[in-house]
XYZ file of C-alpha atoms in Angstrom:
518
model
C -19.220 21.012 -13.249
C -15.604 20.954 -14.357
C -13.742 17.632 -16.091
C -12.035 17.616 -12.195
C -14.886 17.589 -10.092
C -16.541 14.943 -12.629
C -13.436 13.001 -11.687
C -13.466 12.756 -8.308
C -17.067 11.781 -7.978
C -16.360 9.050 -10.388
C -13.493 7.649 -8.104
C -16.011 7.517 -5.230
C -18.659 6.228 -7.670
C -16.884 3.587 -9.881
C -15.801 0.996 -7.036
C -19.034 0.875 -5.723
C -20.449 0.202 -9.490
C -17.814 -2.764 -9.269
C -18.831 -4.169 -6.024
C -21.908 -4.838 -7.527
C -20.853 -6.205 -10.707
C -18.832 -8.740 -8.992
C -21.396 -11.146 -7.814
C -23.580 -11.066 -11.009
C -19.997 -12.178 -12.902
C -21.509 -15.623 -15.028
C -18.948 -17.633 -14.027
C -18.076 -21.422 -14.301
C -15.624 -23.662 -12.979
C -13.019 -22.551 -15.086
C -13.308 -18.636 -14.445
C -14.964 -18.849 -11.212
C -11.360 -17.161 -9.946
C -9.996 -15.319 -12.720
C -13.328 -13.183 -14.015
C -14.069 -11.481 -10.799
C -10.091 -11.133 -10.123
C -9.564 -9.496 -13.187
C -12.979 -7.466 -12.821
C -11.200 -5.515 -9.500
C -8.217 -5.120 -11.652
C -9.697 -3.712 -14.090
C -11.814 -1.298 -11.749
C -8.911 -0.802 -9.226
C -6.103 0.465 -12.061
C -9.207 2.912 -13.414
C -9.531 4.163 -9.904
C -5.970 4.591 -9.830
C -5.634 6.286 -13.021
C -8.675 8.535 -11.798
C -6.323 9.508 -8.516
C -3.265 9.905 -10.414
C -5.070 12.690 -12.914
C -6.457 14.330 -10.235
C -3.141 14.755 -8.640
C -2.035 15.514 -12.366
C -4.976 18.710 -13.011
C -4.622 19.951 -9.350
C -3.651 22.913 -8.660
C -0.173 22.521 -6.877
C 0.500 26.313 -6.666
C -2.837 26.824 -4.028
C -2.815 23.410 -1.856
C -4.973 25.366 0.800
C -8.075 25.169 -1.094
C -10.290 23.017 -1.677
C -10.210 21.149 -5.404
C -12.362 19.343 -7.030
C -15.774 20.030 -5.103
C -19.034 19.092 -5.459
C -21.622 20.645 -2.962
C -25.568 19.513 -3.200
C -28.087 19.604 -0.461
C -28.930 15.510 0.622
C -30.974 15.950 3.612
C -31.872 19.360 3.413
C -34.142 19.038 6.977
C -30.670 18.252 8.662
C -28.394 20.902 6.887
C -26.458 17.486 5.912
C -24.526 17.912 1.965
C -23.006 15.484 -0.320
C -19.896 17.841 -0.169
C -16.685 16.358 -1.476
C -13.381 17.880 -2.456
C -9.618 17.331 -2.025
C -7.158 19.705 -0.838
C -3.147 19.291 0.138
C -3.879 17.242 2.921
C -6.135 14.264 1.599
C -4.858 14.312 -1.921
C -1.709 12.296 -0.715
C -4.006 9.725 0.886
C -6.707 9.350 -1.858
C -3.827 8.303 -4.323
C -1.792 6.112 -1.656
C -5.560 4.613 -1.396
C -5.675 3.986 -5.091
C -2.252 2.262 -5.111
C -2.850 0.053 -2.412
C -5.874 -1.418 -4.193
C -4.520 -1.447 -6.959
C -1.396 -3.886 -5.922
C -4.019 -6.091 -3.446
C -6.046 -6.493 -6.656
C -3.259 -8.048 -8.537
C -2.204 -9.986 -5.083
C -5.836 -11.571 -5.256
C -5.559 -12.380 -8.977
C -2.195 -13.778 -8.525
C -2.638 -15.746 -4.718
C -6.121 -15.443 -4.154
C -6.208 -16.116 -0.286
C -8.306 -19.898 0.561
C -11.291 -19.521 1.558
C -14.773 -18.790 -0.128
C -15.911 -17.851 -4.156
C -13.507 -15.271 -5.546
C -16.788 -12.672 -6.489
C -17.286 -11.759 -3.182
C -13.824 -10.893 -2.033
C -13.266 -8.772 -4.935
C -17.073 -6.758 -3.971
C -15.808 -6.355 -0.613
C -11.801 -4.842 -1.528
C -14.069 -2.710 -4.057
C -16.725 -1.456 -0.929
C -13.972 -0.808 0.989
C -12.193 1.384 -1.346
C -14.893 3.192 -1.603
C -15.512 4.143 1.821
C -11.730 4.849 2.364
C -11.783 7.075 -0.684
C -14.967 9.070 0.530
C -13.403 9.426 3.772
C -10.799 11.460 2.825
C -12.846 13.169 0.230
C -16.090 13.907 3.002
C -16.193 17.740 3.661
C -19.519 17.266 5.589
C -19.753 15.683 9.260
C -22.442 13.742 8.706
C -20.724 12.198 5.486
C -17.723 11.811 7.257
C -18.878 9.390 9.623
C -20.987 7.338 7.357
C -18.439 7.137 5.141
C -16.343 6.218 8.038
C -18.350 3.536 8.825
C -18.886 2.115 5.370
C -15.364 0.678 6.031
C -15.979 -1.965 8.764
C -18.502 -4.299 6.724
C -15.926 -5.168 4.412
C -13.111 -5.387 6.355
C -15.178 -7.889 8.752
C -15.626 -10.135 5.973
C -12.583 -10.226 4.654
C -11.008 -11.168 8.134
C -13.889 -13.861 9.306
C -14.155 -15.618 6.037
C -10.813 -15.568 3.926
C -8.467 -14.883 7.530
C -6.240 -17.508 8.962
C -6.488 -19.038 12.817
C -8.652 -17.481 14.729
C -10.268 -15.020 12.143
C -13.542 -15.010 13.656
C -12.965 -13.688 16.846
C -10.508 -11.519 15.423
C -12.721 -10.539 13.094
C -15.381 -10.115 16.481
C -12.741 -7.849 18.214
C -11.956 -5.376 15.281
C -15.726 -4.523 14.924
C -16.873 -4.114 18.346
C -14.039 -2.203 19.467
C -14.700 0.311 15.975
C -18.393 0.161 16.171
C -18.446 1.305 20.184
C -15.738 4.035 18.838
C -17.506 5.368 16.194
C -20.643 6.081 18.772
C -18.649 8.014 20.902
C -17.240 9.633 17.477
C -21.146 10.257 16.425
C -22.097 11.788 19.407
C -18.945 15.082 19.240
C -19.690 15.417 15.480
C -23.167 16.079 16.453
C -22.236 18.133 18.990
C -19.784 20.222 17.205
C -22.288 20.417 14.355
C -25.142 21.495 16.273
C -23.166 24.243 18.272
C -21.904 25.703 15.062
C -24.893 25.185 13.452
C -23.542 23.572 10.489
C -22.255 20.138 9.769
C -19.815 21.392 6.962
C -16.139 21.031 7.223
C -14.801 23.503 5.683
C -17.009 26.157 7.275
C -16.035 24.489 10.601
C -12.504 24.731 9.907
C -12.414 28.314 8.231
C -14.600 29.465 11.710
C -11.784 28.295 14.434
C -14.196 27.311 16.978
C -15.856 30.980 17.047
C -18.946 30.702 18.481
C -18.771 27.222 20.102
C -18.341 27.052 23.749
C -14.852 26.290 25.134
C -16.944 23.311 27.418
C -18.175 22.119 24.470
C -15.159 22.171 22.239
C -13.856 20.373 25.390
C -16.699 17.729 25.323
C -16.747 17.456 21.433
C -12.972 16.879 21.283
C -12.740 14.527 24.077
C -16.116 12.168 22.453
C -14.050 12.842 18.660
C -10.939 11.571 20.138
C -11.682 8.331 21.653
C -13.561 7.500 18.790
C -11.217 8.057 16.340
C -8.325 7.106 18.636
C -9.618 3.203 18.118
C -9.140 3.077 14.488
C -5.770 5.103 14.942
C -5.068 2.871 17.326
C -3.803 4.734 20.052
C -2.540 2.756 23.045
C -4.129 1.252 25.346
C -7.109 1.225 22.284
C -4.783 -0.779 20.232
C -5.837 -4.730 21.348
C -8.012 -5.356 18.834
C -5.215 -4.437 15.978
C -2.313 -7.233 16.222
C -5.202 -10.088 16.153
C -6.927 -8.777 13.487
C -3.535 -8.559 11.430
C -2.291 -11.477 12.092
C -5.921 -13.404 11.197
C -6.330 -11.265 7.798
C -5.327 -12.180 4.569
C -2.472 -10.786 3.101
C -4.809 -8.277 1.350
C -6.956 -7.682 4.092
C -3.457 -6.493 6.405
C -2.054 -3.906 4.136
C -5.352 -2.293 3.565
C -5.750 -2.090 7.061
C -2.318 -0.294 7.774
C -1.781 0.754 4.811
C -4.906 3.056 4.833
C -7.695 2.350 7.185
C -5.123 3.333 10.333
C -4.971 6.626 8.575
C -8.354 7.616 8.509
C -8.206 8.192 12.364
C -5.206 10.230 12.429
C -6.854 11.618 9.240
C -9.890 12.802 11.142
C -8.058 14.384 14.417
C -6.197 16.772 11.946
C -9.067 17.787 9.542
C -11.809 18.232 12.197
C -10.897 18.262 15.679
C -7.381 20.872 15.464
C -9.491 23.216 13.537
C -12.942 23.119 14.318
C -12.299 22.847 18.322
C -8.802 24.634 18.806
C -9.721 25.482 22.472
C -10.561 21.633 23.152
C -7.640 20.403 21.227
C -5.431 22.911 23.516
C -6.876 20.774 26.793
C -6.242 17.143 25.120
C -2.885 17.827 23.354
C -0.954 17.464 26.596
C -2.532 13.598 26.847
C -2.647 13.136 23.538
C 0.910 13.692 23.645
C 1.394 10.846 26.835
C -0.492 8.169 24.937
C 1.067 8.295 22.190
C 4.623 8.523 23.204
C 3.623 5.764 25.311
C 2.140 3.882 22.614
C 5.729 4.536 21.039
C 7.607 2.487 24.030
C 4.838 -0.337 24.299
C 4.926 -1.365 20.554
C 8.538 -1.353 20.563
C 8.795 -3.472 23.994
C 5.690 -5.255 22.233
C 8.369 -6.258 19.112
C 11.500 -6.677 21.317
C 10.120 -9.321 23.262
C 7.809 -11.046 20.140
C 11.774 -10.994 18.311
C 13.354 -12.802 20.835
C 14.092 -16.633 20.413
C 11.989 -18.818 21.905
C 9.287 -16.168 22.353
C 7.420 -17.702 18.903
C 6.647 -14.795 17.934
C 4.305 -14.300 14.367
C 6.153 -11.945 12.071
C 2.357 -10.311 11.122
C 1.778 -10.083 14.623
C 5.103 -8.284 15.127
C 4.231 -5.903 12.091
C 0.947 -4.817 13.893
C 2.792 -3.799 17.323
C 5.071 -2.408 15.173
C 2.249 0.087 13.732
C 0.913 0.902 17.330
C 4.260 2.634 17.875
C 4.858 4.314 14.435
C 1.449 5.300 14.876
C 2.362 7.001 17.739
C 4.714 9.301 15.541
C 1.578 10.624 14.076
C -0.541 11.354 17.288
C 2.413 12.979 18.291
C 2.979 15.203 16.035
C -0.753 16.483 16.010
C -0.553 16.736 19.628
C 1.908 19.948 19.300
C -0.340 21.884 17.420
C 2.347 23.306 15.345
C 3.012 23.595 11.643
C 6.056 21.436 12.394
C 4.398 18.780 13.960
C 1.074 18.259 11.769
C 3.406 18.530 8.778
C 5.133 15.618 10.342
C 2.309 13.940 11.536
C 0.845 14.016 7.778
C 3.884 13.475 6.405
C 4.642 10.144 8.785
C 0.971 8.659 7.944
C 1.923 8.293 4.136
C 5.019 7.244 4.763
C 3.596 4.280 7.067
C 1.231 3.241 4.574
C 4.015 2.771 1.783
C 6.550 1.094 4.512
C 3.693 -1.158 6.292
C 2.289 -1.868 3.049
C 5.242 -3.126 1.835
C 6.076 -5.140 4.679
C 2.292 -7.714 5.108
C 3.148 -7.638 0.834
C 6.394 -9.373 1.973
C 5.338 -11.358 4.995
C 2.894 -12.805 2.822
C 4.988 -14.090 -0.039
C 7.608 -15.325 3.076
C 4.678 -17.718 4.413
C 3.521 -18.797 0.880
C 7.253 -20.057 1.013
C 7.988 -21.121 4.033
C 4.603 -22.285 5.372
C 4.674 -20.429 8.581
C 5.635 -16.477 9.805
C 6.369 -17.917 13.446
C 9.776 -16.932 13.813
C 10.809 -19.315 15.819
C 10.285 -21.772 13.285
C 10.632 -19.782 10.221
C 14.839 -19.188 11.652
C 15.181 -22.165 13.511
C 18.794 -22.346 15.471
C 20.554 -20.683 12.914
C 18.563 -18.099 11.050
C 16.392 -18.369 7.941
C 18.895 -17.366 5.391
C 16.611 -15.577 3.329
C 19.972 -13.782 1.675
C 20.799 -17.066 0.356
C 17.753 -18.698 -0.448
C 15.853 -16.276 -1.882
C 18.249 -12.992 -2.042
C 15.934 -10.567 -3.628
C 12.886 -11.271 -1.144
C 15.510 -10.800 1.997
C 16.779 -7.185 0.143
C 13.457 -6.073 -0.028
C 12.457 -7.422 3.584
C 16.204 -5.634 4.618
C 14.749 -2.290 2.725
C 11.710 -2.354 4.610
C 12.927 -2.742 8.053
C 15.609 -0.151 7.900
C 12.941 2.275 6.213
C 10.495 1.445 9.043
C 13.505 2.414 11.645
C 13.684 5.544 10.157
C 17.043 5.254 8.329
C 17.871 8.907 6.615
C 17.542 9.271 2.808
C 13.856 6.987 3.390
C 10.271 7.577 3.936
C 10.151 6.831 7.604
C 12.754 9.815 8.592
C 11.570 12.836 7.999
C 7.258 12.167 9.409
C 9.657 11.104 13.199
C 12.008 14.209 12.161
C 9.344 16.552 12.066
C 6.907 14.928 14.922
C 10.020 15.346 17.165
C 10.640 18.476 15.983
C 7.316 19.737 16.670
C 7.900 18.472 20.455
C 10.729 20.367 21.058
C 8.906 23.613 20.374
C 5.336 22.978 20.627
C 2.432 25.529 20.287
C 2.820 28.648 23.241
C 0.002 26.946 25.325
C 1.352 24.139 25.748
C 4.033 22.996 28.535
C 7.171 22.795 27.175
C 8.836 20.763 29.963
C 6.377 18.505 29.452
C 6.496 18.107 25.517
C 10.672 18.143 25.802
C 9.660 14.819 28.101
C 7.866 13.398 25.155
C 10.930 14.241 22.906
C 13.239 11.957 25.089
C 11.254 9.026 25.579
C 10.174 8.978 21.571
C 13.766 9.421 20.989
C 14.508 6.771 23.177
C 11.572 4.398 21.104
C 13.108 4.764 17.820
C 16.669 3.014 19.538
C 14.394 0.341 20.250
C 12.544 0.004 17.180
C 16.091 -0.065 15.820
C 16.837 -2.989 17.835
C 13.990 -5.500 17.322
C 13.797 -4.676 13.596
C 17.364 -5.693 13.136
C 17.228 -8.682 15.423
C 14.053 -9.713 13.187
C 16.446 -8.947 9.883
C 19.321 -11.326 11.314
C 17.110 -13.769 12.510
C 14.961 -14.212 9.252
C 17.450 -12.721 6.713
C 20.935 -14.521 7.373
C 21.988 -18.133 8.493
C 23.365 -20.858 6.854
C 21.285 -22.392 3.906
C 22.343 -25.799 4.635
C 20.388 -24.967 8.627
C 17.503 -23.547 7.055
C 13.817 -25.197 6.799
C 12.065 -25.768 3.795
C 14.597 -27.756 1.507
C 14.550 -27.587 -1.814
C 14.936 -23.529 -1.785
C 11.697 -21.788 -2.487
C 11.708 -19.967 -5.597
C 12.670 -16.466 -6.419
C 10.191 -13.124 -6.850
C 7.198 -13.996 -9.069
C 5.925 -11.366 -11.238
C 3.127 -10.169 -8.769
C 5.802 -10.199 -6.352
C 7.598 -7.533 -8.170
C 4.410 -5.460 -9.391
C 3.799 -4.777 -5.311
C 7.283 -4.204 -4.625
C 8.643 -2.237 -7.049
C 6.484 1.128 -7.134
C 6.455 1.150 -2.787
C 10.021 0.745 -2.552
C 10.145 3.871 -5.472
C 7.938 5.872 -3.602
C 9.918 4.887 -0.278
C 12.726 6.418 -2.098
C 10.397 9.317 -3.483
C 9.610 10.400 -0.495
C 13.198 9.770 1.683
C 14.867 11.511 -0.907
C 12.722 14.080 -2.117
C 10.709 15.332 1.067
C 9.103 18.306 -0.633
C 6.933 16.241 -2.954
C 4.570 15.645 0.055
C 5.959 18.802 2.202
C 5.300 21.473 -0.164
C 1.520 19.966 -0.931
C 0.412 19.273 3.228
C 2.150 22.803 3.838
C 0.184 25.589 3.273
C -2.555 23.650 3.817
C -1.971 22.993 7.477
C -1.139 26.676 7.637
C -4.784 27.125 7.326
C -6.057 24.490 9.358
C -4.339 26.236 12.735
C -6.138 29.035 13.774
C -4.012 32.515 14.368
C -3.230 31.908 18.281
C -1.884 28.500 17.176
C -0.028 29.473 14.106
């Protein structure tokens, strides 16, 4: 086994190692915070030193295959392997992973969130970075879905015991509505294994649905779909999302839109557009409605949560927010193009860095202010965030207009593309009825335009002397800064320099679309 697929398997292996070294820290009054914080530091910037020499010793010339692997039977009765591997597709997301634990790591050593013993919230960030990680690494069904689920044990504990108001039943929400998903989800992987008589992915994908059924493609799609639609979430799925980001730590929300939102859009592209082209060809056209409606709902959602009066939580706001950028993504699979997936891809990294930037700064806005409700936080007059604390309303100004989609910034070219893909979507698909999905997308982005700059002028300008909170709060702390600074570089990265991502998710997508869809 090469130094590469060694590496890898330690990424998946290491966090769980420090989930359970957490608890038996021996701690005392004095460390009881700082050992275990600095313990997921320590084991967070390894993992993202791992991810950033695997992106360093792949093999950028052939994104298509598959790097990295390790194949061994685990249940050989089943067929099921521990087989893992990266290709142009999941790299992006495995290292975006790695970052965003990394930068909630130093969050929690910096502002731990109230609530219970630091050991345990550290063993949970680490359990869930494992399970994200081996998500996007899984190349067998079966792993796939456990891997999938490791995921909502953490994140459930993290929202019921270190969330704010309501976190329980927040907390409730998020896992009943993933747990009755990921059923339906179990139920078409089994399906589409059995039928093809293997559970492995890439065999699945390199096969193009020959030899499974086109009624059960249909069936295997539709029970994949819904399942991984929740975690997406795809409107009208989405109800358990904005109360379980406004209850969640500040950790606990950019994990869970910085990465965990990806692993559904994640799943439609590596399983469902290759493995069951004939069922995805049936779905697309709905797949396509939902989302663009999804698109017009989160932006109404934000428009009327931005309005004066409406006392509307900032977090909350973020969340609806994601429901329509979201929507981008599902979208852009649902044209079964090169254009769109590209897009859709490209859009799901890009809403990880923008989102994730955004709870990092809605987080360090209450610690200041006391409050996100917006009605409060601007009063009569505005916040005056420019004044108060200029660098914190410059980076919450750089984060809205990348969100919009502002050219020359991560958000533009994933909407670009997804668009794109709509106007021209695969030959059997209706074009009137894609070109429909074009306008009224179009027509969301003019509205998430509007409520993100009513939300800028609201919390960003004003007069200082109007403005809550006297004495000023402080200016950027150093953790402030770690978070911000490599996001809004990569915001820039990837606005700037679109190939970075383009020229990795490319070819591989290529391969993913079988010939009649190419």
């Amino acid at each position: 086994m090469s130094a590469v697929n060694l590496l890898l398997t330690a990424l998946l292996a290491l966090p769980l190692l420090g989930a359970a070294a957490a608890p038996l820290l021996r701690t005392n009054a004095a460390n009881a915070h700082r050992l275990p914080a600095l313990l997921g530091v320590a084991v967070t910037g390894a993992l993202l030193a791992g991810a950033l020499a695997l992106a360093a010793g792949f093999d950028h010339d052939d994104p298509a295959r598959m790097q990295a692997e390790t194949d061994v039977s685990w249940i050989p009765a089943l067929g099921v392997r521990l087989h893992l591997g990266v290709d142009g597709i999941s790299l992006p997301l495995v290292v975006l992973t790695a970052l965003l634990a990394f930068l909630c790591a130093l969050h929690t050593l910096a502002r731990p969130p109230e609530g219970p013993r630091t050991a345990p919230l550290v063993s949970l960030l680490l359990l869930l970075e494992a399970g994200t990680l081996a998500t996007f690494a899984a190349l067998d069904l079966v792993l796939f879905f456990l891997a999938f689920e490791l995921v909502l044990v953490p994140m459930y504990f993290l929202i019921a015991r270190w969330g704010g108001a309501g976190r329980e039943a927040a907390a409730w929400r998020f896992v009943l509505y993933t747990v009755l998903g990921s059923v339906v989800m179990l139920l078409g992987l089994l399906l589409l294994g059995g039928a093809a008589g293997t559970f492995d992915m890439v065999a699945l994908a390199e096969a193009h649905g020959d030899g499974i059924g086109r009624g059960t493609q249909i069936l295997a799609v539709l029970a994949i779909a819904l399942g991984l639609a929740v975690k997406t979430p795809m409107w009208p799925l989405h109800s358990w999302l904005p109360d379980a980001h406004t209850a969640a730590p500040t950790t606990g929300s950019v994990l869970l839109a910085g990465v965990l939102l990806k692993m559904g859009t994640y799943g439609l592209v590596r399983i469902a557009v290759p493995a069951a082209p004939e069922g995805m060809e049936v779905f697309a056209p709905y797949l396509g409605a939902f989302a663009v409606a999804g698109i017009v709902y989160g932006s109404l959602a934000c428009l009327s949560l931005s309005r004066q009066g409406a006392g509307g939580d900032l977090k909350r706001l973020i969340a609806y927010s994601s429901v329509g950028h979201m929507g981008f993504v599902l979208l852009g699979i649902a044209t079964l193009t090169r254009t769109g997936l590209n897009g859709a891809l490209f859009a799901n990294v890009a809403h990880g860095l923008i989102t994730g930037l955004l709870f990092f700064l809605a987080g360090s806005l209450k610690e200041r202010a006391g409050t996100l409700d917006l009605d409060r936080l601007a009063g009569s007059g505005g916040a005056a965030l420019y004044a108060r604390v200029p660098r914190l309303g410059a980076l919450l100004a750089f984060a809205a207009v990348a969100s919009l989609g502002l050219p020359g910034l991560a958000g533009f070219w994933g909407e670009l593309l997804a668009l794109l893909g709509a106007f021209d979507p695969d030959n059997a698909l209706s074009r009137p009825a894609f070109l429909t999905y074009l306008a009224v997308a179009a027509f969301g982005t003019l509205l998430t335009a509007a409520y993100l700059l009513i939300v800028v002028r609201r919390v960003c300008t004003g007069s200082p002397a109007e403005a809550p909170g006297e004495p000023a709060p402080p200016g950027l702390r150093a953790h402030e800064y770690a978070a911000a600074v490599p996001l809004v570089a990569l915001i820039l990265l990837a606005g700037l320099w679109p190939a970075v991502l383009l020229d990795l998710t490319g070819p591989a997508v290529r391969d993913l679309l079988p010939g009649a869809l190419r």
